[in-house]
Amino acid sequence: SAAARNVAQRQASLRDAWLWVGVFAYAAIFFALGAVRYAGHRNFVDLGIFAQTAASAFGCFCNSIEGSHWEFHFSPILYLIGAIMRVWPSALTLIALQAVAGALTAPAIYGIVERHTDRRAARLAALVVFLYPPLAGTIFNDFHEDGLAAAAVAWLLWAFDGGYPITIVLFALLTLSIKEDQAIFLTVAGVLGFLRYRGTWPRGPLALAIALVSASIAYKFFFQIQPHAASNLHWAPTRFYAWTPADWKALVPSGVLQRIGFLLLAFVPLLFLPFRSRAIVIAILPLAEVLFSRMSTTFTMGSHYAGAWAGYMFYAFACALRPIYARDPRRAYRLLYWCIALCVLEFAAANPLHPRYFLHARTQADARLDAFLASLPRNISVATQEEAYTYLAATDPSATLLPETPDQPVTACYMLIDESFADSPRLVESRLLVQQLIRS
């Protein structure tokens, strides 16, 4: 019967050796690339911030740049990462976990597609995910919570699509633990899911429950946790939306063109298929979060912000394939082959990994800096540049950055400067202050 075939198909789903070979290869490749970047001291401040926060998860949950991380984001997932860092106390832990999270996005989309098509279409859809440039840029970037979001959201929607109540709850909680914006997204998605599936168990009631829990977490963070932890009156991320007259003036035409370019880079590789499904509605708010920012960082390919919307968009992409496959499987295959080709073409034309800048062979300067850092006393109070801070942060809670401007004091006992990395952003920003301190 049709019901029996459906059950058999669900049981066979995800039992594809080639899928898991791809997952392993993706995770291994991106960990290797991240390790090369780390060995070449090409990481930015954020890797150190998250390494320091995760390492202190069972203490202050803080870092020397932000203070309490609760002041900036709701990210209980960092406690789990902190537990892993007890075993492997290195920023490489974060790099590895982000690579694995990126790789695990594909099986969820594979499962959603295979549930309503066949193995060939599912494999091709998974390959699109593996090759999708915005996801690759997110995973290769410095560790951020958003690097975990695409996989968590994709698996949540896989479970919801299949009607697995326990799995839905588990992945909903995992997604909510990543970052506060996911609580807003799931509030809206939960309401929409309830309206679509009300009266249908388990999806209708669980969608409503997710909406209520998500709204409660959003309220708790924005109105209780963050204000309690805050050292100033303004939530720092609001700077992205603090539009000024100059920002509005720059919006036309350059700002509009930048956003159009972002949408083209995000959706041309997918042939705009997500917009052919009603499921795209749950991706609108995550996309709005990045498009309505006055700072182009959020809609720049290669930034971590793609992780906020990619999981929802992949789900819409998978849903769009269902009616196409039902009418003409061969057309669905052709479209997927085109998506794969366009992903490869985008990598060739606008590689979000920027390998020429981030990847290079280890130099003598790298080796000298590593040797010097290894010789420092444990927990030394030192202000330094990014190249050293990202290495020290995982094991030294007293390590911090040099100030950005001359009017900011150096609060650490020591300063560490390595002129071998003369283009280091924080070294350039603090050069005048350092010169003043040396003279005095």
XYZ file of C-alpha atoms in Angstrom, residues 3-438:
436
model
C 1.253 3.903 3.516
C 3.601 0.910 3.656
C 5.798 2.369 0.930
C 5.902 5.657 2.803
C 7.010 3.915 6.013
C 9.659 1.926 4.131
C 10.947 5.088 2.477
C 11.215 6.851 5.834
C 13.111 3.935 7.317
C 15.548 3.892 4.390
C 16.076 7.667 4.565
C 19.594 8.793 5.486
C 20.990 5.245 5.085
C 23.145 6.260 2.174
C 26.866 5.580 2.474
C 27.718 8.235 -0.128
C 25.866 10.868 1.871
C 27.944 10.200 4.970
C 31.148 10.023 2.945
C 30.267 13.532 1.788
C 29.601 14.657 5.359
C 32.948 13.322 6.514
C 34.779 14.865 3.550
C 33.128 18.276 4.018
C 33.907 18.369 7.732
C 37.492 17.207 7.161
C 38.129 19.718 4.367
C 36.780 22.695 6.292
C 38.569 21.710 9.470
C 41.806 21.394 7.482
C 41.243 24.792 5.861
C 40.430 26.317 9.241
C 43.533 24.765 10.789
C 45.720 26.176 7.991
C 44.196 29.610 8.510
C 44.727 29.312 12.271
C 48.337 28.175 11.862
C 48.939 31.180 9.598
C 47.489 33.600 12.195
C 44.785 34.836 9.838
C 41.848 34.693 12.254
C 40.074 37.767 13.499
C 39.074 38.885 16.979
C 35.834 36.881 17.110
C 37.578 33.512 17.276
C 39.373 34.650 20.426
C 36.186 36.107 21.914
C 34.260 32.857 21.497
C 37.181 30.697 22.610
C 37.545 32.766 25.782
C 33.782 32.732 26.431
C 33.413 28.980 25.928
C 36.482 28.274 28.059
C 34.880 30.296 30.885
C 31.402 28.824 30.397
C 31.303 27.278 33.864
C 32.662 30.425 35.469
C 31.978 34.002 34.394
C 30.768 33.147 30.872
C 32.736 36.147 29.740
C 35.675 37.386 27.715
C 38.104 40.253 28.060
C 36.626 42.195 25.125
C 32.882 42.117 25.800
C 32.765 41.302 29.485
C 29.731 39.075 30.114
C 28.622 37.388 26.899
C 25.035 37.575 28.173
C 25.228 41.304 27.506
C 25.483 40.591 23.792
C 23.857 37.255 22.968
C 21.737 34.418 24.315
C 23.953 31.423 23.532
C 23.664 28.594 26.082
C 25.098 26.291 23.378
C 28.499 27.656 24.420
C 28.211 25.694 27.673
C 28.235 22.465 25.672
C 31.210 23.724 23.685
C 32.894 24.743 26.933
C 32.550 21.179 28.205
C 34.293 19.912 25.064
C 37.027 22.516 25.533
C 37.783 21.020 28.932
C 39.037 18.011 26.973
C 40.576 19.931 24.052
C 41.472 23.441 25.311
C 42.162 25.095 21.971
C 40.442 27.394 19.488
C 40.760 24.474 17.086
C 37.862 22.912 19.009
C 35.601 25.687 17.763
C 36.922 25.342 14.222
C 36.244 21.600 14.268
C 32.731 21.937 15.673
C 31.769 24.557 13.106
C 33.076 22.346 10.286
C 31.027 19.405 11.569
C 27.920 21.582 11.905
C 28.275 22.754 8.317
C 28.642 19.190 7.101
C 25.565 18.027 9.017
C 23.318 20.524 7.244
C 23.275 18.394 4.089
C 21.819 15.146 5.541
C 18.767 16.989 6.836
C 18.026 18.445 3.394
C 18.778 15.042 1.834
C 16.183 13.487 4.143
C 13.517 16.091 3.355
C 14.022 15.691 -0.389
C 14.215 11.882 -0.371
C 11.029 11.673 1.649
C 9.061 12.941 -1.341
C 11.280 12.117 -4.342
C 14.027 9.507 -4.742
C 17.629 8.859 -3.766
C 19.096 10.445 -6.887
C 17.311 13.732 -6.309
C 18.239 13.624 -2.621
C 21.910 13.087 -3.411
C 21.927 15.964 -5.862
C 20.196 18.250 -3.330
C 22.762 17.310 -0.687
C 25.550 18.124 -3.146
C 24.005 21.553 -3.697
C 24.178 22.137 0.063
C 27.800 20.973 0.204
C 28.724 23.354 -2.619
C 26.547 26.312 -1.599
C 28.942 29.286 -1.323
C 27.182 31.267 1.465
C 27.192 28.211 3.741
C 30.854 27.554 2.963
C 31.687 31.171 3.777
C 29.901 30.864 7.113
C 31.729 27.670 8.060
C 35.172 28.920 7.005
C 34.712 32.203 8.854
C 35.813 32.684 12.453
C 33.605 30.686 14.813
C 30.228 32.264 15.567
C 27.012 30.855 16.941
C 25.447 31.340 13.502
C 27.828 28.700 12.185
C 25.777 26.125 14.111
C 22.351 27.498 13.216
C 21.959 26.214 9.648
C 22.322 22.568 10.705
C 20.121 22.908 13.787
C 17.336 24.610 11.830
C 17.580 22.123 8.945
C 17.270 19.158 11.303
C 14.398 20.800 13.180
C 12.522 21.246 9.898
C 13.417 17.696 8.836
C 11.845 16.408 12.041
C 8.825 18.691 11.658
C 8.326 17.620 8.051
C 8.402 13.982 9.133
C 6.218 14.469 12.204
C 8.687 13.136 14.825
C 7.555 14.771 18.098
C 10.521 13.999 20.361
C 13.038 14.943 17.686
C 11.143 18.178 16.986
C 11.374 19.159 20.638
C 15.067 18.299 20.898
C 16.090 20.263 17.800
C 13.831 23.178 18.716
C 15.629 23.458 22.063
C 19.004 23.128 20.344
C 18.116 25.885 17.873
C 16.856 28.160 20.642
C 20.125 27.698 22.536
C 22.212 29.077 19.671
C 21.297 32.761 19.509
C 18.491 35.102 20.508
C 17.416 35.877 16.945
C 16.432 32.230 16.473
C 13.865 32.696 19.252
C 12.255 35.462 17.187
C 12.403 33.426 13.988
C 10.888 30.342 15.636
C 8.143 32.403 17.252
C 6.987 33.486 13.803
C 7.643 30.087 12.189
C 5.772 28.355 15.028
C 2.721 30.571 14.593
C 2.733 29.987 10.839
C 3.196 26.247 11.383
C 0.255 26.169 13.773
C -1.976 28.010 11.308
C -0.956 25.602 8.550
C -1.239 22.364 10.574
C -3.775 23.162 13.311
C -5.776 20.074 14.095
C -2.959 17.834 12.863
C -0.951 15.868 15.417
C 1.881 16.293 16.230
C 2.799 19.219 13.990
C 0.001 21.642 14.876
C 0.259 21.488 18.692
C 4.067 21.329 18.626
C 4.292 24.348 16.323
C 2.186 26.327 18.780
C 4.295 25.103 21.710
C 7.497 26.121 19.886
C 6.029 29.572 19.220
C 5.132 30.064 22.882
C 8.455 28.811 24.239
C 10.401 30.849 21.678
C 8.460 34.012 22.516
C 9.121 33.408 26.222
C 12.860 33.022 25.629
C 12.959 36.167 23.477
C 11.167 38.120 26.207
C 13.390 36.673 28.916
C 16.586 37.626 27.108
C 15.663 41.063 25.784
C 13.830 42.317 28.855
C 15.522 40.515 31.759
C 18.830 38.746 31.042
C 20.446 41.299 28.729
C 19.447 44.403 30.733
C 20.709 42.741 33.910
C 24.064 41.879 32.330
C 24.456 45.162 30.437
C 27.158 47.637 31.413
C 25.574 50.381 29.270
C 22.094 51.442 28.219
C 22.288 50.197 24.645
C 22.336 46.639 23.364
C 25.449 46.575 21.171
C 23.918 44.762 18.155
C 21.430 47.623 17.720
C 24.226 49.514 15.979
C 23.327 47.518 12.877
C 19.898 49.162 12.788
C 20.704 52.641 14.117
C 20.094 54.296 10.764
C 21.409 57.843 10.390
C 20.618 60.451 7.698
C 23.963 59.578 6.085
C 22.966 55.892 5.961
C 19.659 56.712 4.276
C 21.449 58.934 1.793
C 23.872 56.131 0.927
C 21.027 53.661 0.482
C 20.218 54.916 -3.011
C 21.628 53.710 -5.260
C 24.705 51.997 -3.761
C 22.979 50.423 -0.770
C 20.129 49.062 -2.877
C 22.560 47.694 -5.458
C 24.617 45.992 -2.731
C 21.521 44.245 -1.421
C 20.435 43.200 -4.897
C 23.923 41.791 -5.445
C 23.608 39.853 -2.200
C 20.265 38.362 -3.237
C 21.688 37.359 -6.605
C 24.704 35.674 -5.019
C 22.429 33.915 -2.519
C 19.687 32.717 -4.873
C 21.059 32.432 -8.405
C 22.938 29.225 -7.389
C 19.538 27.867 -6.336
C 17.769 29.181 -9.458
C 15.452 31.087 -7.073
C 13.670 27.785 -6.426
C 12.978 28.580 -2.731
C 10.625 31.343 -3.876
C 8.508 28.752 -5.685
C 7.490 27.221 -2.360
C 5.191 28.671 0.284
C 7.800 27.543 2.816
C 9.889 30.600 1.852
C 7.670 32.574 4.220
C 9.636 31.285 7.232
C 12.884 32.557 5.659
C 11.620 36.108 5.153
C 12.332 37.327 8.682
C 15.863 35.816 8.832
C 16.629 37.440 5.471
C 15.149 40.733 6.647
C 17.511 40.660 9.633
C 20.507 40.914 7.329
C 18.986 43.080 4.575
C 17.653 45.785 6.914
C 21.042 46.288 8.553
C 22.747 49.579 7.745
C 26.109 47.791 7.805
C 27.040 45.722 4.759
C 28.780 43.123 6.932
C 25.496 41.276 7.393
C 24.851 40.842 3.658
C 28.418 40.224 2.543
C 29.210 36.749 1.237
C 31.741 35.077 3.472
C 30.319 36.549 6.676
C 28.771 34.351 9.343
C 25.332 35.960 9.091
C 24.320 33.586 6.295
C 24.034 30.931 8.988
C 21.005 32.745 10.406
C 18.871 32.266 7.284
C 20.438 29.339 5.390
C 18.565 26.550 7.219
C 15.147 28.101 6.538
C 16.046 28.800 2.925
C 17.317 25.238 2.338
C 13.999 23.910 3.628
C 12.099 26.080 1.142
C 14.467 24.840 -1.575
C 13.714 21.202 -0.669
C 9.965 21.848 -0.584
C 10.077 23.515 -4.014
C 11.517 20.352 -5.543
C 8.525 18.210 -4.556
C 5.932 19.400 -7.108
C 8.597 19.671 -9.826
C 9.632 16.058 -9.238
C 6.009 14.900 -9.074
C 5.338 16.356 -12.542
C 8.641 15.436 -14.190
C 11.522 13.778 -12.292
C 13.943 14.407 -15.142
C 13.270 18.136 -14.969
C 14.001 18.076 -11.248
C 17.324 16.364 -11.936
C 18.218 18.951 -14.596
C 17.447 21.828 -12.269
C 19.618 20.288 -9.554
C 22.492 19.818 -11.995
C 22.171 23.471 -12.941
C 22.266 24.449 -9.255
C 25.450 22.431 -8.784
C 27.060 24.068 -11.808
C 26.067 27.561 -10.647
C 27.462 26.920 -7.167
C 30.787 25.920 -8.711
C 30.691 28.959 -11.005
C 30.084 31.298 -8.072
C 33.020 29.792 -6.216
C 35.189 30.477 -9.270
C 33.934 34.048 -9.759
C 33.397 35.244 -6.167
C 34.945 32.769 -3.740
C 33.578 33.608 -0.248
C 36.590 31.900 1.361
C 39.046 34.502 -0.002
C 41.823 31.893 0.004
C 44.563 34.242 -1.239
C 44.249 36.274 1.936
C 43.387 33.643 4.526
C 45.401 30.625 3.397
C 49.171 30.522 3.137
C 51.996 28.213 4.082
C 53.292 28.538 7.618
C 56.168 31.021 7.781
C 59.104 31.592 10.096
C 57.215 34.552 11.563
C 54.338 32.228 12.472
C 56.709 29.769 14.115
C 58.498 32.512 16.083
C 55.234 33.915 17.415
C 53.979 30.456 18.427
C 57.211 29.678 20.229
C 57.082 32.965 22.108
C 53.439 32.475 23.103
C 54.269 28.986 24.386
C 56.999 30.468 26.579
C 54.699 32.951 28.351
C 53.648 32.340 31.968
C 50.201 30.833 32.428
C 47.351 33.363 32.726
C 49.608 36.317 31.987
C 47.829 39.675 31.856
C 48.734 40.843 28.373
C 47.242 43.168 25.756
C 48.152 42.171 22.245
C 47.080 42.003 18.597
C 44.717 39.542 16.907
C 47.411 37.094 15.844
C 48.394 36.433 19.453
C 45.024 36.981 21.145
C 43.290 34.251 19.120
C 45.935 31.772 20.320
C 46.001 32.825 23.969
C 42.256 33.247 24.495
C 41.385 29.544 24.851
C 43.705 29.079 27.837
C 44.374 32.596 29.197
C 41.368 34.502 30.613
C 43.628 37.525 31.202
C 44.648 37.931 27.561
C 43.049 40.887 25.825
C 43.422 43.149 22.815
C 45.285 46.403 22.434
C 42.878 49.372 22.515
C 41.359 50.598 19.278
C 41.927 54.315 19.961
C 44.579 56.386 21.828
C 42.034 57.607 24.408
C 41.497 54.080 25.745
C 43.848 52.910 28.504
C 45.839 49.690 28.509
C 44.605 47.787 31.559
C 46.823 44.723 31.161
C 50.182 44.417 32.917
C 52.067 43.750 29.678
C 51.812 44.546 25.992
C 52.885 42.092 23.321
C 53.580 43.421 19.821
C 54.852 41.459 16.850
C 55.839 43.770 13.995
C 56.178 40.767 11.695
C 52.411 41.154 11.258
C 52.528 44.830 10.413
C 49.082 44.858 8.756
C 47.340 43.457 11.838
C 44.193 45.635 12.226
C 44.485 46.143 15.985
C 48.230 46.810 15.731
C 47.556 49.501 13.139
C 44.739 51.026 15.215
C 46.801 51.120 18.423
C 50.130 52.235 16.919
C 49.793 55.870 18.056
C 48.878 54.807 21.601
C 51.789 52.368 21.764
C 54.206 55.049 20.604
C 52.908 57.416 23.286
C 53.291 54.762 25.978
C 56.836 53.911 24.875
